[in-house]
mmCIF file of C-alpha atoms in Angstrom:
data_model
loop_
_atom_site.group_PDB
_atom_site.id
_atom_site.type_symbol
_atom_site.label_atom_id
_atom_site.label_comp_id
_atom_site.label_asym_id
_atom_site.label_seq_id
_atom_site.Cartn_x
_atom_site.Cartn_y
_atom_site.Cartn_z
ATOM 1 C CA UNK K 1 -3.399 26.209 -16.434
ATOM 2 C CA UNK K 2 0.240 25.191 -16.839
ATOM 3 C CA UNK K 3 3.061 27.724 -16.185
ATOM 4 C CA UNK K 4 4.485 28.843 -19.505
ATOM 5 C CA UNK K 5 1.483 27.417 -21.356
ATOM 6 C CA UNK K 6 -1.429 29.766 -20.564
ATOM 7 C CA UNK K 7 -3.324 28.687 -23.702
ATOM 8 C CA UNK K 8 -2.931 24.950 -23.207
ATOM 9 C CA UNK K 9 -5.955 23.082 -24.582
ATOM 10 C CA UNK K 10 -7.926 20.592 -22.458
ATOM 11 C CA UNK K 11 -6.951 16.963 -22.887
ATOM 12 C CA UNK K 12 -9.218 14.298 -24.316
ATOM 13 C CA UNK K 13 -10.192 11.948 -21.473
ATOM 14 C CA UNK K 14 -12.317 8.839 -22.146
ATOM 15 C CA UNK K 15 -14.267 8.044 -18.958
ATOM 16 C CA UNK K 16 -15.985 4.673 -18.885
ATOM 17 C CA UNK K 17 -19.032 4.781 -16.609
ATOM 18 C CA UNK K 18 -21.869 2.658 -15.292
ATOM 19 C CA UNK K 19 -24.933 3.390 -13.171
ATOM 20 C CA UNK K 20 -26.122 0.993 -10.462
ATOM 21 C CA UNK K 21 -29.570 0.594 -8.932
ATOM 22 C CA UNK K 22 -30.230 -0.178 -5.265
ATOM 23 C CA UNK K 23 -29.574 -3.891 -5.777
ATOM 24 C CA UNK K 24 -26.317 -3.341 -7.633
ATOM 25 C CA UNK K 25 -27.745 -4.027 -11.079
ATOM 26 C CA UNK K 26 -26.397 -2.036 -14.011
ATOM 27 C CA UNK K 27 -28.930 0.483 -15.312
ATOM 28 C CA UNK K 28 -29.370 1.503 -18.965
ATOM 29 C CA UNK K 29 -27.105 4.344 -20.066
ATOM 30 C CA UNK K 30 -29.345 6.231 -22.475
ATOM 31 C CA UNK K 31 -28.309 9.844 -22.989
ATOM 32 C CA UNK K 32 -30.805 12.606 -23.650
ATOM 33 C CA UNK K 33 -31.785 12.616 -27.322
ATOM 34 C CA UNK K 34 -30.962 8.933 -27.880
ATOM 35 C CA UNK K 35 -33.117 5.875 -28.308
ATOM 36 C CA UNK K 36 -32.855 3.134 -25.658
ATOM 37 C CA UNK K 37 -29.234 2.247 -24.872
ATOM 38 C CA UNK K 38 -28.289 -1.203 -26.140
ATOM 39 C CA UNK K 39 -24.553 -1.043 -25.581
ATOM 40 C CA UNK K 40 -24.234 -3.011 -22.350
ATOM 41 C CA UNK K 41 -23.482 -2.214 -18.704
ATOM 42 C CA UNK K 42 -20.889 0.506 -19.419
ATOM 43 C CA UNK K 43 -20.298 3.265 -21.906
ATOM 44 C CA UNK K 44 -17.456 5.663 -22.558
ATOM 45 C CA UNK K 45 -18.073 9.379 -22.147
ATOM 46 C CA UNK K 46 -15.642 11.457 -24.191
ATOM 47 C CA UNK K 47 -14.442 14.514 -22.266
ATOM 48 C CA UNK K 48 -12.927 16.962 -24.749
ATOM 49 C CA UNK K 49 -13.559 20.385 -23.191
ATOM 50 C CA UNK K 50 -12.981 22.017 -19.801
ATOM 51 C CA UNK K 51 -16.611 21.350 -18.943
ATOM 52 C CA UNK K 52 -18.953 18.678 -20.290
ATOM 53 C CA UNK K 53 -22.533 17.744 -19.383
ATOM 54 C CA UNK K 54 -24.110 14.318 -19.929
ATOM 55 C CA UNK K 55 -27.787 13.788 -19.066
ATOM 56 C CA UNK K 56 -29.076 10.230 -18.659
ATOM 57 C CA UNK K 57 -32.759 9.508 -19.186
ATOM 58 C CA UNK K 58 -35.182 6.688 -18.404
ATOM 59 C CA UNK K 59 -33.911 6.031 -14.872
ATOM 60 C CA UNK K 60 -36.458 4.798 -12.337
ATOM 61 C CA UNK K 61 -34.359 5.696 -9.274
ATOM 62 C CA UNK K 62 -31.344 7.775 -8.316
ATOM 63 C CA UNK K 63 -28.323 5.695 -9.343
ATOM 64 C CA UNK K 64 -24.944 5.194 -7.741
ATOM 65 C CA UNK K 65 -22.326 6.173 -10.347
ATOM 66 C CA UNK K 66 -19.460 3.829 -11.121
ATOM 67 C CA UNK K 67 -16.813 6.062 -12.707
ATOM 68 C CA UNK K 68 -13.625 5.412 -14.677
ATOM 69 C CA UNK K 69 -14.395 1.738 -15.069
ATOM 70 C CA UNK K 70 -11.474 -0.489 -16.061
ATOM 71 C CA UNK K 71 -9.276 2.564 -15.419
ATOM 72 C CA UNK K 72 -10.234 3.854 -18.863
ATOM 73 C CA UNK K 73 -7.852 6.830 -18.651
ATOM 74 C CA UNK K 74 -4.772 7.685 -16.546
ATOM 75 C CA UNK K 75 -6.715 10.221 -14.509
ATOM 76 C CA UNK K 76 -8.088 10.601 -11.026
ATOM 77 C CA UNK K 77 -11.798 11.230 -10.523
ATOM 78 C CA UNK K 78 -13.065 13.334 -7.635
ATOM 79 C CA UNK K 79 -16.708 12.569 -6.882
ATOM 80 C CA UNK K 80 -18.702 13.146 -3.720
ATOM 81 C CA UNK K 81 -19.572 9.525 -3.027
ATOM 82 C CA UNK K 82 -20.813 9.018 0.509
ATOM 83 C CA UNK K 83 -19.185 6.354 2.667
ATOM 84 C CA UNK K 84 -22.345 4.280 2.173
ATOM 85 C CA UNK K 85 -21.996 4.599 -1.608
ATOM 86 C CA UNK K 86 -18.386 3.448 -1.432
ATOM 87 C CA UNK K 87 -19.314 0.436 0.697
ATOM 88 C CA UNK K 88 -22.078 -0.342 -1.795
ATOM 89 C CA UNK K 89 -19.682 -0.158 -4.758
ATOM 90 C CA UNK K 90 -17.154 -2.314 -2.939
ATOM 91 C CA UNK K 91 -19.774 -4.992 -2.373
ATOM 92 C CA UNK K 92 -21.757 -4.835 -5.614
ATOM 93 C CA UNK K 93 -20.056 -3.052 -8.510
ATOM 94 C CA UNK K 94 -19.664 -5.323 -11.537
ATOM 95 C CA UNK K 95 -16.417 -3.541 -12.453
ATOM 96 C CA UNK K 96 -13.543 -5.122 -10.550
ATOM 97 C CA UNK K 97 -11.241 -2.102 -10.704
ATOM 98 C CA UNK K 98 -13.914 0.148 -9.226
ATOM 99 C CA UNK K 99 -14.707 -2.317 -6.466
ATOM 100 C CA UNK K 100 -11.064 -2.185 -5.438
ATOM 101 C CA UNK K 101 -10.921 1.601 -5.810
ATOM 102 C CA UNK K 102 -14.064 2.043 -3.684
ATOM 103 C CA UNK K 103 -12.573 -0.096 -0.940
ATOM 104 C CA UNK K 104 -9.313 1.849 -0.969
ATOM 105 C CA UNK K 105 -11.134 5.187 -0.762
ATOM 106 C CA UNK K 106 -13.406 3.971 2.030
ATOM 107 C CA UNK K 107 -10.423 2.719 4.023
ATOM 108 C CA UNK K 108 -8.495 5.916 3.303
ATOM 109 C CA UNK K 109 -11.308 8.053 4.683
ATOM 110 C CA UNK K 110 -11.674 5.955 7.815
ATOM 111 C CA UNK K 111 -7.926 5.903 8.456
ATOM 112 C CA UNK K 112 -7.605 9.633 7.820
ATOM 113 C CA UNK K 113 -10.249 10.333 10.436
ATOM 114 C CA UNK K 114 -8.418 8.039 12.854
ATOM 115 C CA UNK K 115 -5.131 9.828 12.199
ATOM 116 C CA UNK K 116 -6.767 13.162 12.999
ATOM 117 C CA UNK K 117 -8.277 11.710 16.168
ATOM 118 C CA UNK K 118 -4.840 10.467 17.208
ATOM 119 C CA UNK K 119 -3.283 13.862 16.530
ATOM 120 C CA UNK K 120 -5.950 15.464 18.701
ATOM 121 C CA UNK K 121 -5.190 13.068 21.541
ATOM 122 C CA UNK K 122 -8.500 11.243 21.194
ATOM 123 C CA UNK K 123 -8.883 7.451 21.552
ATOM 124 C CA UNK K 124 -8.743 5.406 18.364
ATOM 125 C CA UNK K 125 -11.899 3.702 17.155
ATOM 126 C CA UNK K 126 -12.724 1.628 14.088
ATOM 127 C CA UNK K 127 -15.711 2.832 12.110
ATOM 128 C CA UNK K 128 -18.499 0.219 11.893
ATOM 129 C CA UNK K 129 -19.033 0.993 8.199
ATOM 130 C CA UNK K 130 -15.523 -0.176 7.341
ATOM 131 C CA UNK K 131 -15.942 -3.351 9.382
ATOM 132 C CA UNK K 132 -19.223 -4.213 7.671
ATOM 133 C CA UNK K 133 -17.825 -3.431 4.234
ATOM 134 C CA UNK K 134 -14.931 -5.822 4.850
ATOM 135 C CA UNK K 135 -17.311 -8.433 6.250
ATOM 136 C CA UNK K 136 -19.395 -8.232 3.067
ATOM 137 C CA UNK K 137 -16.216 -8.497 1.019
ATOM 138 C CA UNK K 138 -15.082 -11.613 2.868
ATOM 139 C CA UNK K 139 -18.443 -13.258 2.282
ATOM 140 C CA UNK K 140 -18.257 -12.681 -1.468
ATOM 141 C CA UNK K 141 -14.951 -14.435 -2.024
ATOM 142 C CA UNK K 142 -16.309 -16.922 -4.539
ATOM 143 C CA UNK K 143 -16.869 -14.093 -7.030
ATOM 144 C CA UNK K 144 -13.237 -13.069 -7.461
ATOM 145 C CA UNK K 145 -10.643 -14.197 -4.950
ATOM 146 C CA UNK K 146 -7.844 -12.093 -6.429
ATOM 147 C CA UNK K 147 -9.964 -8.956 -6.151
ATOM 148 C CA UNK K 148 -10.923 -9.686 -2.541
ATOM 149 C CA UNK K 149 -7.281 -10.266 -1.603
ATOM 150 C CA UNK K 150 -6.343 -6.875 -3.070
ATOM 151 C CA UNK K 151 -9.343 -5.058 -1.599
ATOM 152 C CA UNK K 152 -8.595 -6.415 1.873
ATOM 153 C CA UNK K 153 -5.220 -4.656 1.833
ATOM 154 C CA UNK K 154 -5.429 -1.325 3.640
ATOM 155 C CA UNK K 155 -3.704 1.654 2.000
ATOM 156 C CA UNK K 156 -0.102 1.692 3.147
ATOM 157 C CA UNK K 157 1.414 4.385 5.344
ATOM 158 C CA UNK K 158 3.264 6.104 2.497
ATOM 159 C CA UNK K 159 0.069 6.386 0.437
ATOM 160 C CA UNK K 160 -1.818 7.799 3.421
ATOM 161 C CA UNK K 161 0.930 10.344 4.034
ATOM 162 C CA UNK K 162 0.976 11.413 0.382
ATOM 163 C CA UNK K 163 -2.753 12.169 0.433
ATOM 164 C CA UNK K 164 -2.764 14.108 3.693
ATOM 165 C CA UNK K 165 -2.392 17.821 4.089
ATOM 166 C CA UNK K 166 0.858 18.828 5.791
ATOM 167 C CA UNK K 167 2.182 18.671 8.384
ATOM 168 C CA UNK K 168 2.295 14.883 8.082
ATOM 169 C CA UNK K 169 2.589 12.869 11.309
ATOM 170 C CA UNK K 170 4.066 9.396 10.505
ATOM 171 C CA UNK K 171 3.584 8.201 14.090
ATOM 172 C CA UNK K 172 -0.142 8.968 14.069
ATOM 173 C CA UNK K 173 -0.522 7.321 10.653
ATOM 174 C CA UNK K 174 1.230 4.176 11.831
ATOM 175 C CA UNK K 175 -0.767 3.925 15.039
ATOM 176 C CA UNK K 176 -4.088 4.437 13.237
ATOM 177 C CA UNK K 177 -3.333 1.818 10.585
ATOM 178 C CA UNK K 178 -1.949 -0.720 13.059
ATOM 179 C CA UNK K 179 -5.015 -0.254 15.257
ATOM 180 C CA UNK K 180 -7.336 -0.790 12.273
ATOM 181 C CA UNK K 181 -5.547 -3.995 11.244
ATOM 182 C CA UNK K 182 -5.684 -5.362 14.771
ATOM 183 C CA UNK K 183 -9.377 -4.552 15.264
ATOM 184 C CA UNK K 184 -10.354 -5.924 11.851
ATOM 185 C CA UNK K 185 -8.537 -9.126 12.736
ATOM 186 C CA UNK K 186 -10.413 -9.324 16.036
ATOM 187 C CA UNK K 187 -13.892 -8.344 14.845
ATOM 188 C CA UNK K 188 -13.813 -10.422 11.661
ATOM 189 C CA UNK K 189 -12.049 -13.452 13.092
ATOM 190 C CA UNK K 190 -14.815 -15.928 12.229
ATOM 191 C CA UNK K 191 -15.088 -14.736 8.627
ATOM 192 C CA UNK K 192 -11.305 -14.659 8.251
ATOM 193 C CA UNK K 193 -11.030 -18.188 9.595
ATOM 194 C CA UNK K 194 -13.701 -19.370 7.159
ATOM 195 C CA UNK K 195 -11.892 -17.726 4.235
ATOM 196 C CA UNK K 196 -8.623 -19.319 5.356
ATOM 197 C CA UNK K 197 -10.151 -22.780 5.522
ATOM 198 C CA UNK K 198 -12.016 -22.417 2.237
ATOM 199 C CA UNK K 199 -8.871 -21.407 0.369
ATOM 200 C CA UNK K 200 -6.410 -23.874 1.874
ATOM 201 C CA UNK K 201 -5.864 -26.465 -0.824
ATOM 202 C CA UNK K 202 -4.969 -30.074 -0.145
ATOM 203 C CA UNK K 203 -3.868 -30.589 -3.744
ATOM 204 C CA UNK K 204 -0.215 -30.271 -4.855
ATOM 205 C CA UNK K 205 1.116 -26.780 -5.603
ATOM 206 C CA UNK K 206 -0.188 -25.428 -8.910
ATOM 207 C CA UNK K 207 0.634 -22.272 -10.855
ATOM 208 C CA UNK K 208 -2.819 -21.409 -12.170
ATOM 209 C CA UNK K 209 -4.774 -18.154 -11.808
ATOM 210 C CA UNK K 210 -7.294 -19.817 -9.502
ATOM 211 C CA UNK K 211 -4.693 -21.447 -7.268
ATOM 212 C CA UNK K 212 -2.639 -18.259 -7.109
ATOM 213 C CA UNK K 213 -5.731 -16.259 -6.121
ATOM 214 C CA UNK K 214 -6.573 -18.779 -3.411
ATOM 215 C CA UNK K 215 -3.101 -18.498 -1.900
ATOM 216 C CA UNK K 216 -3.185 -14.704 -1.976
ATOM 217 C CA UNK K 217 -6.579 -14.567 -0.298
ATOM 218 C CA UNK K 218 -5.658 -17.163 2.309
ATOM 219 C CA UNK K 219 -2.487 -15.276 3.210
ATOM 220 C CA UNK K 220 -4.280 -11.918 3.330
ATOM 221 C CA UNK K 221 -6.707 -13.395 5.837
ATOM 222 C CA UNK K 222 -3.901 -14.943 7.862
ATOM 223 C CA UNK K 223 -2.139 -11.570 8.116
ATOM 224 C CA UNK K 224 -5.204 -9.999 9.738
ATOM 225 C CA UNK K 225 -5.562 -12.884 12.157
ATOM 226 C CA UNK K 226 -1.906 -12.614 13.196
ATOM 227 C CA UNK K 227 -2.303 -8.839 13.586
ATOM 228 C CA UNK K 228 -5.062 -9.513 16.121
ATOM 229 C CA UNK K 229 -2.388 -11.094 18.311
ATOM 230 C CA UNK K 230 -4.157 -14.197 19.580
ATOM 231 C CA UNK K 231 -2.339 -17.435 20.256
ATOM 232 C CA UNK K 232 -4.469 -19.464 17.850
ATOM 233 C CA UNK K 233 -3.502 -17.260 14.897
ATOM 234 C CA UNK K 234 0.190 -17.433 15.791
ATOM 235 C CA UNK K 235 -0.023 -21.224 15.940
ATOM 236 C CA UNK K 236 -1.749 -21.232 12.565
ATOM 237 C CA UNK K 237 1.053 -19.137 11.049
ATOM 238 C CA UNK K 238 3.678 -21.431 12.580
ATOM 239 C CA UNK K 239 1.899 -24.504 11.201
ATOM 240 C CA UNK K 240 1.629 -22.992 7.725
ATOM 241 C CA UNK K 241 5.309 -22.066 7.749
ATOM 242 C CA UNK K 242 6.344 -25.557 8.870
ATOM 243 C CA UNK K 243 4.128 -27.447 6.403
ATOM 244 C CA UNK K 244 4.202 -25.120 3.370
ATOM 245 C CA UNK K 245 5.083 -26.830 0.104
ATOM 246 C CA UNK K 246 5.866 -23.566 -1.701
ATOM 247 C CA UNK K 247 7.657 -20.294 -1.080
ATOM 248 C CA UNK K 248 4.471 -18.199 -1.413
ATOM 249 C CA UNK K 249 2.828 -19.838 1.578
ATOM 250 C CA UNK K 250 6.023 -19.795 3.591
ATOM 251 C CA UNK K 251 6.390 -16.067 2.937
ATOM 252 C CA UNK K 252 2.690 -15.621 3.674
ATOM 253 C CA UNK K 253 3.264 -16.988 7.156
ATOM 254 C CA UNK K 254 6.596 -15.242 7.718
ATOM 255 C CA UNK K 255 5.539 -11.687 6.801
ATOM 256 C CA UNK K 256 2.828 -11.120 9.423
ATOM 257 C CA UNK K 257 4.837 -12.808 12.175
ATOM 258 C CA UNK K 258 7.759 -10.456 11.486
ATOM 259 C CA UNK K 259 5.459 -7.451 10.994
ATOM 260 C CA UNK K 260 4.013 -7.994 14.469
ATOM 261 C CA UNK K 261 7.369 -9.008 16.019
ATOM 262 C CA UNK K 262 5.934 -12.171 17.522
ATOM 263 C CA UNK K 263 8.319 -14.310 19.614
ATOM 264 C CA UNK K 264 8.640 -16.838 16.778
ATOM 265 C CA UNK K 265 9.954 -14.243 14.317
ATOM 266 C CA UNK K 266 13.699 -14.838 14.784
ATOM 267 C CA UNK K 267 13.341 -18.599 14.573
ATOM 268 C CA UNK K 268 11.270 -18.418 11.379
ATOM 269 C CA UNK K 269 13.626 -15.887 9.794
ATOM 270 C CA UNK K 270 16.610 -18.148 10.457
ATOM 271 C CA UNK K 271 14.819 -21.185 9.042
ATOM 272 C CA UNK K 272 13.726 -19.295 5.934
ATOM 273 C CA UNK K 273 17.227 -17.976 5.267
ATOM 274 C CA UNK K 274 18.770 -21.414 5.772
ATOM 275 C CA UNK K 275 16.407 -22.874 3.178
ATOM 276 C CA UNK K 276 16.804 -20.159 0.543
ATOM 277 C CA UNK K 277 20.290 -18.708 1.073
ATOM 278 C CA UNK K 278 21.410 -19.894 -2.380
ATOM 279 C CA UNK K 279 18.533 -18.054 -4.116
ATOM 280 C CA UNK K 280 19.516 -14.355 -4.348
ATOM 281 C CA UNK K 281 16.062 -13.090 -5.301
ATOM 282 C CA UNK K 282 14.432 -14.898 -2.403
ATOM 283 C CA UNK K 283 17.066 -13.566 -0.012
ATOM 284 C CA UNK K 284 16.181 -10.080 -1.270
ATOM 285 C CA UNK K 285 12.622 -10.696 -0.077
ATOM 286 C CA UNK K 286 13.982 -11.890 3.262
ATOM 287 C CA UNK K 287 15.886 -8.629 3.704
ATOM 288 C CA UNK K 288 12.926 -6.492 2.621
ATOM 289 C CA UNK K 289 10.500 -8.200 5.000
ATOM 290 C CA UNK K 290 12.672 -7.206 7.936
ATOM 291 C CA UNK K 291 13.521 -3.725 6.701
ATOM 292 C CA UNK K 292 9.917 -2.752 5.984
ATOM 293 C CA UNK K 293 8.444 -4.095 9.219
ATOM 294 C CA UNK K 294 7.504 -1.239 11.577
ATOM 295 C CA UNK K 295 7.782 -3.613 14.523
ATOM 296 C CA UNK K 296 10.969 -5.382 13.459
ATOM 297 C CA UNK K 297 12.815 -3.027 11.126
ATOM 298 C CA UNK K 298 14.443 -0.844 13.738
ATOM 299 C CA UNK K 299 17.594 1.086 12.996
ATOM 300 C CA UNK K 300 19.598 -1.352 15.134
ATOM 301 C CA UNK K 301 18.243 -4.244 13.095
ATOM 302 C CA UNK K 302 19.149 -2.555 9.807
ATOM 303 C CA UNK K 303 22.706 -1.922 11.017
ATOM 304 C CA UNK K 304 22.986 -5.574 11.980
ATOM 305 C CA UNK K 305 21.704 -6.759 8.598
ATOM 306 C CA UNK K 306 24.286 -4.621 6.822
ATOM 307 C CA UNK K 307 26.908 -6.885 8.420
ATOM 308 C CA UNK K 308 25.046 -10.058 7.416
ATOM 309 C CA UNK K 309 26.483 -12.243 4.607
ATOM 310 C CA UNK K 310 23.220 -11.699 2.731
ATOM 311 C CA UNK K 311 23.968 -7.998 2.233
ATOM 312 C CA UNK K 312 26.485 -6.294 -0.024
ATOM 313 C CA UNK K 313 26.592 -2.519 -0.479
ATOM 314 C CA UNK K 314 27.999 -3.034 -3.977
ATOM 315 C CA UNK K 315 24.945 -5.042 -5.062
ATOM 316 C CA UNK K 316 22.065 -2.758 -6.184
ATOM 317 C CA UNK K 317 19.410 -5.410 -5.488
ATOM 318 C CA UNK K 318 20.595 -5.796 -1.908
ATOM 319 C CA UNK K 319 20.633 -2.033 -1.440
ATOM 320 C CA UNK K 320 17.055 -1.752 -2.712
ATOM 321 C CA UNK K 321 15.900 -4.650 -0.566
ATOM 322 C CA UNK K 322 17.400 -3.379 2.673
ATOM 323 C CA UNK K 323 18.126 0.346 2.567
ATOM 324 C CA UNK K 324 15.428 1.207 0.027
ATOM 325 C CA UNK K 325 12.789 -0.852 1.840
ATOM 326 C CA UNK K 326 13.732 0.835 5.107
ATOM 327 C CA UNK K 327 13.806 4.427 3.846
ATOM 328 C CA UNK K 328 10.765 4.234 1.573
ATOM 329 C CA UNK K 329 8.779 1.293 2.915
ATOM 330 C CA UNK K 330 9.070 1.797 6.666
ATOM 331 C CA UNK K 331 8.033 5.417 7.304
ATOM 332 C CA UNK K 332 7.365 4.844 11.005
ATOM 333 C CA UNK K 333 10.984 3.862 11.674
ATOM 334 C CA UNK K 334 12.613 6.050 9.030
ATOM 335 C CA UNK K 335 10.847 9.144 10.382
ATOM 336 C CA UNK K 336 11.804 8.550 14.002
ATOM 337 C CA UNK K 337 11.683 12.039 15.553
ATOM 338 C CA UNK K 338 15.235 11.679 16.880
ATOM 339 C CA UNK K 339 16.565 11.968 13.323
ATOM 340 C CA UNK K 340 18.927 9.019 13.863
ATOM 341 C CA UNK K 341 17.544 7.128 10.845
ATOM 342 C CA UNK K 342 17.926 10.214 8.654
ATOM 343 C CA UNK K 343 21.614 10.484 9.579
ATOM 344 C CA UNK K 344 22.107 6.759 9.005
ATOM 345 C CA UNK K 345 20.522 6.808 5.536
ATOM 346 C CA UNK K 346 22.495 9.926 4.602
ATOM 347 C CA UNK K 347 25.678 8.091 5.631
ATOM 348 C CA UNK K 348 24.737 5.264 3.269
ATOM 349 C CA UNK K 349 24.020 7.729 0.458
ATOM 350 C CA UNK K 350 27.517 9.146 0.785
ATOM 351 C CA UNK K 351 29.075 5.681 0.920
ATOM 352 C CA UNK K 352 27.048 4.536 -2.098
ATOM 353 C CA UNK K 353 27.876 7.642 -4.096
ATOM 354 C CA UNK K 354 31.439 6.401 -4.510
ATOM 355 C CA UNK K 355 30.214 2.997 -5.706
ATOM 356 C CA UNK K 356 26.957 3.586 -7.569
ATOM 357 C CA UNK K 357 25.863 7.223 -8.019
ATOM 358 C CA UNK K 358 22.499 6.217 -9.494
ATOM 359 C CA UNK K 359 21.618 4.161 -6.422
ATOM 360 C CA UNK K 360 22.826 6.961 -4.158
ATOM 361 C CA UNK K 361 20.645 9.462 -6.006
ATOM 362 C CA UNK K 362 17.622 7.161 -5.726
ATOM 363 C CA UNK K 363 18.125 6.800 -1.977
ATOM 364 C CA UNK K 364 18.500 10.574 -1.633
ATOM 365 C CA UNK K 365 14.903 10.940 -2.834
ATOM 366 C CA UNK K 366 13.814 9.584 0.536
ATOM 367 C CA UNK K 367 14.409 13.103 1.882
ATOM 368 C CA UNK K 368 12.867 15.022 -1.014
ATOM 369 C CA UNK K 369 9.483 15.788 0.593
ATOM 370 C CA UNK K 370 10.864 17.047 3.889
ATOM 371 C CA UNK K 371 8.767 20.232 3.761
ATOM 372 C CA UNK K 372 5.569 18.210 4.264
ATOM 373 C CA UNK K 373 6.607 17.098 7.749
ATOM 374 C CA UNK K 374 6.279 18.891 11.063
ATOM 375 C CA UNK K 375 9.221 19.836 13.208
ATOM 376 C CA UNK K 376 11.574 18.406 14.266
ATOM 377 C CA UNK K 377 11.445 15.993 11.320
ATOM 378 C CA UNK K 378 11.456 18.753 8.708
ATOM 379 C CA UNK K 379 14.646 20.428 9.938
ATOM 380 C CA UNK K 380 16.445 17.157 10.497
ATOM 381 C CA UNK K 381 15.681 15.876 7.000
ATOM 382 C CA UNK K 382 16.764 19.178 5.519
ATOM 383 C CA UNK K 383 19.973 19.052 7.534
ATOM 384 C CA UNK K 384 20.870 15.687 5.987
ATOM 385 C CA UNK K 385 20.048 16.920 2.488
ATOM 386 C CA UNK K 386 22.377 19.875 3.024
ATOM 387 C CA UNK K 387 25.084 17.542 4.297
ATOM 388 C CA UNK K 388 24.740 15.346 1.206
ATOM 389 C CA UNK K 389 24.706 18.320 -1.191
ATOM 390 C CA UNK K 390 27.808 19.818 0.450
ATOM 391 C CA UNK K 391 29.894 16.657 0.296
ATOM 392 C CA UNK K 392 33.133 17.225 -1.592
ATOM 393 C CA UNK K 393 33.411 15.144 -4.751
ATOM 394 C CA UNK K 394 29.718 14.265 -4.812
ATOM 395 C CA UNK K 395 28.482 12.798 -8.103
ATOM 396 C CA UNK K 396 26.327 14.891 -10.408
ATOM 397 C CA UNK K 397 23.400 12.444 -10.035
ATOM 398 C CA UNK K 398 23.240 12.700 -6.256
ATOM 399 C CA UNK K 399 23.997 16.431 -6.202
ATOM 400 C CA UNK K 400 21.118 17.207 -8.560
ATOM 401 C CA UNK K 401 18.587 15.272 -6.470
ATOM 402 C CA UNK K 402 19.762 16.877 -3.223
ATOM 403 C CA UNK K 403 19.890 20.396 -4.678
ATOM 404 C CA UNK K 404 16.538 20.025 -6.377
ATOM 405 C CA UNK K 405 14.961 18.782 -3.144
ATOM 406 C CA UNK K 406 16.320 21.883 -1.418
ATOM 407 C CA UNK K 407 14.827 24.104 -4.119
ATOM 408 C CA UNK K 408 18.212 25.133 -5.502
ATOM 409 C CA UNK K 409 17.801 23.787 -9.045
#
């Protein structure tokens, strides 16, 4: 029920579904009262009322449902899949979107349990089911390399925070996710190395779907190996950076080294900037890699980059790449309990408001969900919102975002 619209009618939602048997084969989708289904591996169920019932017949075993295939409607489905069902869908579903979705949900559950363990002061562990699901995924790379590269990416810290019940603990989220990445890199090292080798091409750089997918998968595997922290992986990243014939592979080596703050990070950052300093869009990526790194993107580093020739507060792209990436893409550092990063970002909002009110308003949104956080973060974020809202001569754009976040509009 929507406020002000008590008689609002239910929306029409087309839900494309499939049913899988124990070997991952698509089962027939014959509904009660129909003859044998001949329409293929999926069918669309039309939801038009608050409650609908669809009964499938002719099934020889209890199926595993594959729901909302191909993202058939802009909706979110809540279904009580077990962790085993999710691992099964990740490994065997014929629908690529649902394989990715199953992997994200499985990882989200495992990470959420780790976050709770961390909050309770318990040691972090990595659930065997997640490890085996990723191992199966790595061994199926020939099927769809682009899908595997996406599915290997753990949900980011902002996504995890958005799905958790308050009070949100950014430190626990970061520690749980970093631990999972490190352990996956350690436990799956042989499979990751095999994927890296199998997708390293000796041919000249090509812009084809297959070649692009190979690079993405190779670099996803490299990131896990670097996260594990062993010398061999660091040497591999250094070699890829030094010998890369394209920016994608050079970035693929640079990102994990910076993310883990390895000793080579400064040297590689300097070399990358020297090569691409005349390409503004590439320099934007260079700024964002540093700003969004939990290990590297400290407040001191951000202050230093604001004085770098690559940055200009009057340039919206530079602001997004540095300040936006820090405030929205680096929750561990932005939500430092001291509140120093909150004060810093608020200072930049006020400085930007005189130059570009729309950019200032966008950056102000970084504080908008302050009520979801525990103390002292909640009060310190609110304090900065109040400081922004009370600034004399503040633009209407920024004022409205600050006041609305405070519940005053």
